[in-house]
Short mmCIF file of C-alpha atoms in Angstrom, two decimals:
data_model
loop_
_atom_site.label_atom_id
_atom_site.label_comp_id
_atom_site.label_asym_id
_atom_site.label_seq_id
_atom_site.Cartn_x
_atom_site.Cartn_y
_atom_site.Cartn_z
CA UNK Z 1 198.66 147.74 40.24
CA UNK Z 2 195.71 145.81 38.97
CA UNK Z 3 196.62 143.20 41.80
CA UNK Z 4 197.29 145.95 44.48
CA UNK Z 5 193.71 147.04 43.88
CA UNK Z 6 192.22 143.67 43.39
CA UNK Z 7 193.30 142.71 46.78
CA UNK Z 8 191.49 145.45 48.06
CA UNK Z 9 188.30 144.62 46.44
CA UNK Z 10 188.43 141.71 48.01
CA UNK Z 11 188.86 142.78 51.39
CA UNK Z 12 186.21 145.30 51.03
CA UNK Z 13 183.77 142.31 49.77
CA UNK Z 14 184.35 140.78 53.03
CA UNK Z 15 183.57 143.80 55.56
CA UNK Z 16 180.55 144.04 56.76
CA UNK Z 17 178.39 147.50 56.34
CA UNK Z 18 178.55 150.09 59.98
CA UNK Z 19 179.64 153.11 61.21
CA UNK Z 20 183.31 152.45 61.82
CA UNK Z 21 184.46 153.51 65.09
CA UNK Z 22 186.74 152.57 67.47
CA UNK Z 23 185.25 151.21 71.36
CA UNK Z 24 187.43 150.05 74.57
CA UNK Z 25 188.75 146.61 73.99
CA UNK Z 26 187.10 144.68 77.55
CA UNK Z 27 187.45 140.93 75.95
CA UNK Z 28 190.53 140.29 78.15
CA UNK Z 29 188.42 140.63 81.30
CA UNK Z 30 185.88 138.15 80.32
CA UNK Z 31 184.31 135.84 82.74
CA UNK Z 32 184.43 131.79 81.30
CA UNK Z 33 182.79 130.66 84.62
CA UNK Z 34 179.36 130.94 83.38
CA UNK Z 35 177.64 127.98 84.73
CA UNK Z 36 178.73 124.77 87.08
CA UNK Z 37 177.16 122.71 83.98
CA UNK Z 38 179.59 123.92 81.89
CA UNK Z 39 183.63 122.88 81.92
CA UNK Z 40 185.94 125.41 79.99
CA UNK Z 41 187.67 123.82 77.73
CA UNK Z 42 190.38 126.41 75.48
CA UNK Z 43 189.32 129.66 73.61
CA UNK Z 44 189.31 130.59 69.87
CA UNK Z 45 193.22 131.61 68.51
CA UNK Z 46 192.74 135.22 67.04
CA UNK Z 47 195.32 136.76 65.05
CA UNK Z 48 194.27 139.96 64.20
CA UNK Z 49 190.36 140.67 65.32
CA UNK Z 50 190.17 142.41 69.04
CA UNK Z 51 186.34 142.58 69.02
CA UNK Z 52 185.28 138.94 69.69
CA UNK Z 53 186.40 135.99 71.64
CA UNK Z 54 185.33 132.79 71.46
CA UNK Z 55 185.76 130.32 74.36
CA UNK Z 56 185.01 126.68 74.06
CA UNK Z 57 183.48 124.30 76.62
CA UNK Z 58 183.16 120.44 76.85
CA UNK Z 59 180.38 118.85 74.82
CA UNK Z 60 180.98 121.40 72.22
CA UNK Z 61 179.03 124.72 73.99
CA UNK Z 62 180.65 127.81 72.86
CA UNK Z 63 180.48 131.08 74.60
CA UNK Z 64 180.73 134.08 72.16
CA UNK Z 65 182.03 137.70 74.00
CA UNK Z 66 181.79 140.85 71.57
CA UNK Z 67 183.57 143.77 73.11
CA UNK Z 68 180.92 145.76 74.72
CA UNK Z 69 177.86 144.89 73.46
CA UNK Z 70 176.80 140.72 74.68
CA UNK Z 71 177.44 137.14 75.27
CA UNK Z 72 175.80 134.40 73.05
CA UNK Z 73 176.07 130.64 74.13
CA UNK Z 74 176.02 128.33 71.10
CA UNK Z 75 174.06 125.13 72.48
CA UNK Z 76 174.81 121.79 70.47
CA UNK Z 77 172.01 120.29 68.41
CA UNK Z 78 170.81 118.12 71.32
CA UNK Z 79 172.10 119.71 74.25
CA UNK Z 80 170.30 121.26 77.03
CA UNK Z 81 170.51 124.93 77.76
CA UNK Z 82 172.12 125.24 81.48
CA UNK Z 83 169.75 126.47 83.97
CA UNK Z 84 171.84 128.57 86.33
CA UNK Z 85 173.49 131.11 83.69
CA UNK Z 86 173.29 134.69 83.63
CA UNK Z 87 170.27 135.95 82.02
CA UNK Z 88 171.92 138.39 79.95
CA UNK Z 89 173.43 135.60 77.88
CA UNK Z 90 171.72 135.01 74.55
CA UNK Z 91 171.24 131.61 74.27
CA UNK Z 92 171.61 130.42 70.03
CA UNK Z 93 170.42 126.97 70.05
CA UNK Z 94 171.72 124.66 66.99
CA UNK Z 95 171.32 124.25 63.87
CA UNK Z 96 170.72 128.16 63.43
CA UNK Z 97 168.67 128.07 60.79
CA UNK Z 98 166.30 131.27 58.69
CA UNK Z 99 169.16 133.80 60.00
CA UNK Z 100 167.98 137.37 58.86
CA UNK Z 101 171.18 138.91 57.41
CA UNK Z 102 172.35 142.71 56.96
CA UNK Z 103 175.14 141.60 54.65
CA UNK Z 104 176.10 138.25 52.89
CA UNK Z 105 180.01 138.19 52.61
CA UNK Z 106 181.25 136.02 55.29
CA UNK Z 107 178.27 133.78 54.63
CA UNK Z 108 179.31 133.24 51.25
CA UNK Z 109 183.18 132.86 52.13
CA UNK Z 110 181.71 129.88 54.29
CA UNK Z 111 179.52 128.53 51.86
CA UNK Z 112 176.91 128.80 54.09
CA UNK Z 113 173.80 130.77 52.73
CA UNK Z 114 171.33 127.60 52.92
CA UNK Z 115 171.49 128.60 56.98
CA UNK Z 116 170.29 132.20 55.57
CA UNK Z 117 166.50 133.04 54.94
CA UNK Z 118 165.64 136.68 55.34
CA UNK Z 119 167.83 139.77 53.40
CA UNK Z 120 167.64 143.43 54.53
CA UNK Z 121 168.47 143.86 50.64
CA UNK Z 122 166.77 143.59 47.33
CA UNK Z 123 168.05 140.90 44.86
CA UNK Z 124 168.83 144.11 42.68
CA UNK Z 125 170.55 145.34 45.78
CA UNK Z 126 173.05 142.79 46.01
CA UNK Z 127 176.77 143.05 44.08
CA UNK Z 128 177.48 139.85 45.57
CA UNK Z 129 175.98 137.06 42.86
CA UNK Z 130 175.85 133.96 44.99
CA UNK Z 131 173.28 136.21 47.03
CA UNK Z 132 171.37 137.69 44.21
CA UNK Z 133 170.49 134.29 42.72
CA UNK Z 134 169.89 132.82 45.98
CA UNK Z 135 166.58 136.00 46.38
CA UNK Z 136 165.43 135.11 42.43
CA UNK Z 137 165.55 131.53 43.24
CA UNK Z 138 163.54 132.20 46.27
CA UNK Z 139 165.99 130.56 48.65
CA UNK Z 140 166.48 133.95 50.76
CA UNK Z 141 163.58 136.46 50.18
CA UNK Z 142 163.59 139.78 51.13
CA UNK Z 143 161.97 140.96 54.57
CA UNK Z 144 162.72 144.72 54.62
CA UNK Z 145 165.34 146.80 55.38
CA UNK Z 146 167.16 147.15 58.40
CA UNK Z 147 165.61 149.88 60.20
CA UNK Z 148 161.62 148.21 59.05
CA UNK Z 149 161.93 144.93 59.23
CA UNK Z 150 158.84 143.08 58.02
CA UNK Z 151 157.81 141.49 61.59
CA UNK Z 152 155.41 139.23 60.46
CA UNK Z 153 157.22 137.46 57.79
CA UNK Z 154 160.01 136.69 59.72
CA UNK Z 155 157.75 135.06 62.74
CA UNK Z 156 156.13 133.39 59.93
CA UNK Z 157 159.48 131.91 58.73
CA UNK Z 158 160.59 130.95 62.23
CA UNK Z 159 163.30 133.50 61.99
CA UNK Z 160 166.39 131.99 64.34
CA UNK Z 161 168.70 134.59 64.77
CA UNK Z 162 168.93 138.14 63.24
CA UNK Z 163 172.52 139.45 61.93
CA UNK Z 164 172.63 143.13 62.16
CA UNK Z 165 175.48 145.61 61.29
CA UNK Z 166 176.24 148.44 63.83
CA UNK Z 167 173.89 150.86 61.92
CA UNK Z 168 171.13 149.23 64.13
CA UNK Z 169 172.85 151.03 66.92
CA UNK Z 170 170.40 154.06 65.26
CA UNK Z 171 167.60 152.30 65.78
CA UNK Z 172 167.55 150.38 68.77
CA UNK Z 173 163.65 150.03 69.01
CA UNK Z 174 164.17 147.59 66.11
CA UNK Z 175 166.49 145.37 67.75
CA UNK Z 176 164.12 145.61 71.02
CA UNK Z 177 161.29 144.59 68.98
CA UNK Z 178 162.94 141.71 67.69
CA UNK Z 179 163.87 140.13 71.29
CA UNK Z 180 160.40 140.54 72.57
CA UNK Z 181 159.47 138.24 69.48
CA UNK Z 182 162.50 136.26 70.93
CA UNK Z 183 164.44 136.55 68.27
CA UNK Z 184 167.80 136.78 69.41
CA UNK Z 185 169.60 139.33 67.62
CA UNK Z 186 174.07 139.70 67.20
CA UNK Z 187 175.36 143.01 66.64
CA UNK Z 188 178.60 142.57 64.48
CA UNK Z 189 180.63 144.99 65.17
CA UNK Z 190 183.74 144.19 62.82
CA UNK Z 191 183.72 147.56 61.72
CA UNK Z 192 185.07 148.77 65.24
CA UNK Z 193 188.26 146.13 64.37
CA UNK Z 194 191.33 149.11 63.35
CA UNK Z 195 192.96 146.23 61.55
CA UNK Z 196 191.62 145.13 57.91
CA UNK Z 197 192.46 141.60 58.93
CA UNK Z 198 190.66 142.06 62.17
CA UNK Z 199 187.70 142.31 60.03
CA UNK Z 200 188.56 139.57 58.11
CA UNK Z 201 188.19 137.54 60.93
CA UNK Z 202 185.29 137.79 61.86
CA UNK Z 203 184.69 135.07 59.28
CA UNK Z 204 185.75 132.40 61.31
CA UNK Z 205 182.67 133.58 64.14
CA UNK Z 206 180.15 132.76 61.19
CA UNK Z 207 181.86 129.35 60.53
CA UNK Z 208 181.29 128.71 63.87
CA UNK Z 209 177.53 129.68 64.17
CA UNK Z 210 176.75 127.78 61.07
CA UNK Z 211 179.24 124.81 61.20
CA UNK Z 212 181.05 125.67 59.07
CA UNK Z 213 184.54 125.38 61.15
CA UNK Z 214 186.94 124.54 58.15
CA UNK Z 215 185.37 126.45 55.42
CA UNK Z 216 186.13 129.33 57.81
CA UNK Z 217 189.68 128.75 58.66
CA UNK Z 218 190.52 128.47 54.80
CA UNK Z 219 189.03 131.84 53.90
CA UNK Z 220 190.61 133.50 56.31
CA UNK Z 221 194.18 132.12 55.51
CA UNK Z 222 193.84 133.06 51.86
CA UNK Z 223 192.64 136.31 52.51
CA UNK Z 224 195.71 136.79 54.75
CA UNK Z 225 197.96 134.89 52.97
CA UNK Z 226 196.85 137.47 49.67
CA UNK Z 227 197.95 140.04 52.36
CA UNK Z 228 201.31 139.02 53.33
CA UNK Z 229 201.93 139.26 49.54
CA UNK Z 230 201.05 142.57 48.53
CA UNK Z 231 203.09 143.47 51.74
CA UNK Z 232 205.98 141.90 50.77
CA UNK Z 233 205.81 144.14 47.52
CA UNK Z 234 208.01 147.46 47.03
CA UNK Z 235 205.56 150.91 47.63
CA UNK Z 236 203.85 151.64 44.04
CA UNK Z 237 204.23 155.61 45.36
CA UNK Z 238 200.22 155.78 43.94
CA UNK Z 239 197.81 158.43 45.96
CA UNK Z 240 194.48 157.77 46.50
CA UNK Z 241 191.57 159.47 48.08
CA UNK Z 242 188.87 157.58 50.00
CA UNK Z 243 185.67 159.65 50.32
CA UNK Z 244 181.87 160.67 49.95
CA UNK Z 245 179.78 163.64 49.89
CA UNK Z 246 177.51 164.61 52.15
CA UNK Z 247 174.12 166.00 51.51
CA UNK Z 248 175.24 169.30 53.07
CA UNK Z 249 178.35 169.29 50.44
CA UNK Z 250 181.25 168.57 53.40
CA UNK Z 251 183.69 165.56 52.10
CA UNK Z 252 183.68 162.46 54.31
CA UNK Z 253 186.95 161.05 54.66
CA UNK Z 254 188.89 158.52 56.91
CA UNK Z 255 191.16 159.61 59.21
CA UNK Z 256 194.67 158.92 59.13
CA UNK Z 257 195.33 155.61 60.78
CA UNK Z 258 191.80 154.39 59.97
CA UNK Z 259 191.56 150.68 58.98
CA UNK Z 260 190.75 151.73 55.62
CA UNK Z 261 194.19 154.32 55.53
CA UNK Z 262 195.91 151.14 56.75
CA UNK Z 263 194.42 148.69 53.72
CA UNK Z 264 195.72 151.15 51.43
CA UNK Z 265 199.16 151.53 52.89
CA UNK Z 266 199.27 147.88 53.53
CA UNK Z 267 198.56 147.56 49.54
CA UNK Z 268 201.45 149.71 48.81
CA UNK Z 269 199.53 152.93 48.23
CA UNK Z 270 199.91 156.49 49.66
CA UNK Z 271 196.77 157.62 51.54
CA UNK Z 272 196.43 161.29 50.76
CA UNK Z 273 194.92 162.96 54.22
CA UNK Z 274 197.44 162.94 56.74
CA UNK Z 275 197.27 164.12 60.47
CA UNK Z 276 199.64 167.05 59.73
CA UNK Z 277 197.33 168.59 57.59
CA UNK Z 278 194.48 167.94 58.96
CA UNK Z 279 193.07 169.03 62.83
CA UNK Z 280 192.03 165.89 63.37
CA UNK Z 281 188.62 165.61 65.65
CA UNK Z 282 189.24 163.63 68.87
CA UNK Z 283 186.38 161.36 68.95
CA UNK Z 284 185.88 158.09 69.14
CA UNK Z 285 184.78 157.74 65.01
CA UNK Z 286 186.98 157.17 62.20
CA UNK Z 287 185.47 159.47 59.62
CA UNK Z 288 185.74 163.05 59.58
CA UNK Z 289 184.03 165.67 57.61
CA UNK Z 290 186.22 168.28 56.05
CA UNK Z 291 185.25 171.56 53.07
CA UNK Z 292 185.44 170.92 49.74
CA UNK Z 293 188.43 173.32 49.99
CA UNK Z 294 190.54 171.32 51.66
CA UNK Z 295 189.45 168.20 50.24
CA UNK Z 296 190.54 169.33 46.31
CA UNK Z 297 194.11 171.02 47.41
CA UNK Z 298 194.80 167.33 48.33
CA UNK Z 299 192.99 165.12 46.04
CA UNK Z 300 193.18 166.92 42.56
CA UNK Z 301 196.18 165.22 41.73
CA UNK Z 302 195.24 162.05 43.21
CA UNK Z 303 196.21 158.43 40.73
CA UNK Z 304 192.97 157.15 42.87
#
């Protein structure tokens, strides 16, 4: 069991903070003619993850698509940014370097924190210990929270790109702000991925903006390959309950068929809230708040 579990940790160590919910997958009907300067070349192979695509061009350009939200071009060091392409493309010119960052997983998995210079996150903040020493060694400082962001410091630091989970979507002055300083700012939106190993993957989009390719590749294939061997492994038969509590006292749970219901099956456990007992909302989210009621007739018992 302590393996089951353990495998979870570490998936949960590699999602990045939002408000999971699911959005229309549009990546198929992408356009790759973006410029007469530019020669597609092949796209990025995705197992799992339907919220990104990455297509590749000659002399090394790279087009990034996330499902309803933008287009980033990745320019080689060196390399000229093409004249005729759409405006709405957000051009990310290499290196991409003093990245402000909502969350530090994939960063670490890629061993690539020198590219990061600004946290949304106290060193105390931080569970993740490659981070927190990085903030008391001074190597990432801290340039206020999401929602406040400390302007001036990070046009001070030359700020190249700002990292934000989908909780920005609450505060969308903020990321306005931060592209009339011309900072261009990604909205990851991994949470919206209904597959744990679609959020997983987004690892290999970080290799990619920070050149770190390989390092990418590999943690991805051990996360998956610690996967395929829980899954291989007989049901344990042990419940658990995945919640919080909400200031008004209502329970906050997943809904059956969530990606976190399906991290817990996949690890051989027994999600407790099914749809049969539940009238499930039909919205687009993948949290629902039920009574306290309800909540203990199904989780007293619970091994989890």
């Amino acid at each position: 069991m302590k393996k089951i579990m353990g495998v979870l940790g570490v998936v949960f160590c590699l999602m990045l903070a939002g408000c999971a919910s699911q959005k229309q997958d549009t990546i198929e009907k992408r356009n790759t003619d973006i410029s007469k300067d530019l020669t597609y070349d092949h796209s990025m192979e995705l197992e799992y993850a339907k919220m990104f695509a990455v297509d590749y061009y000659q002399n090394d350009y790279a087009l990034v698509t996330i499902a309803d939200d933008g287009k980033y071009l990745i320019v080689p060091e060196g390399e000229s940014v093409p004249e005729d392409m759409d405006k709405d493309i957000t051009v990310l010119q290499q290196p991409i370097q003093n990245i402000y960052l909502a969350a530090m997983d994939m960063f670490v998995a890629t061993d690539a924190l020198d590219a990061v210079r600004f946290s949304s996150l106290k060193a105390d903040g931080w569970y993740i210990e490659e981070a927190k020493k990085a903030m008391e060694d001074g190597d990432i400082i801290y340039a206020g929270k999401y929602s406040a962001p400390d302007y001036e410091m990070i046009l001070n630091e030359n700020c190249g790109l700002a990292i934000e989970n989908t909780m920005i979507l609450h505060t969308p002055e903020v990321k306005e702000q931060m592209e009339k300083f011309n900072i261009p700012v990604l909205v990851d939106h991994s949470s919206y991925e209904t597959n744990p190993l679609g959020r997983t993957e987004w690892v290999k989009l970080y290799g990619l903006l920070t050149g770190h390719e390989d390092q990418a590749e590999q943690a991805f294939d051990a996360e998956a390959k610690a996967f395929e061997q829980v899954s291989d492994q007989d049901a344990t038969g042990k419940t658990v309950a995945f919640f919080y509590i909400t200031t008004n006292g209502s329970v906050n749970i997943r809904k059956p068929g969530d990606y976190t219901s399906k991290m817990i099956e996949l690890a051989g456990g027994n999600y407790l809230f099914s749809a049969e007992d539940l009238k499930v909302e039909e919205n687009a989210l993948s949290t629902m708040n039920i009574q306290m009621e309800t909540f203990y007739a199904a989780a007293k018992d619970a091994d989890y």
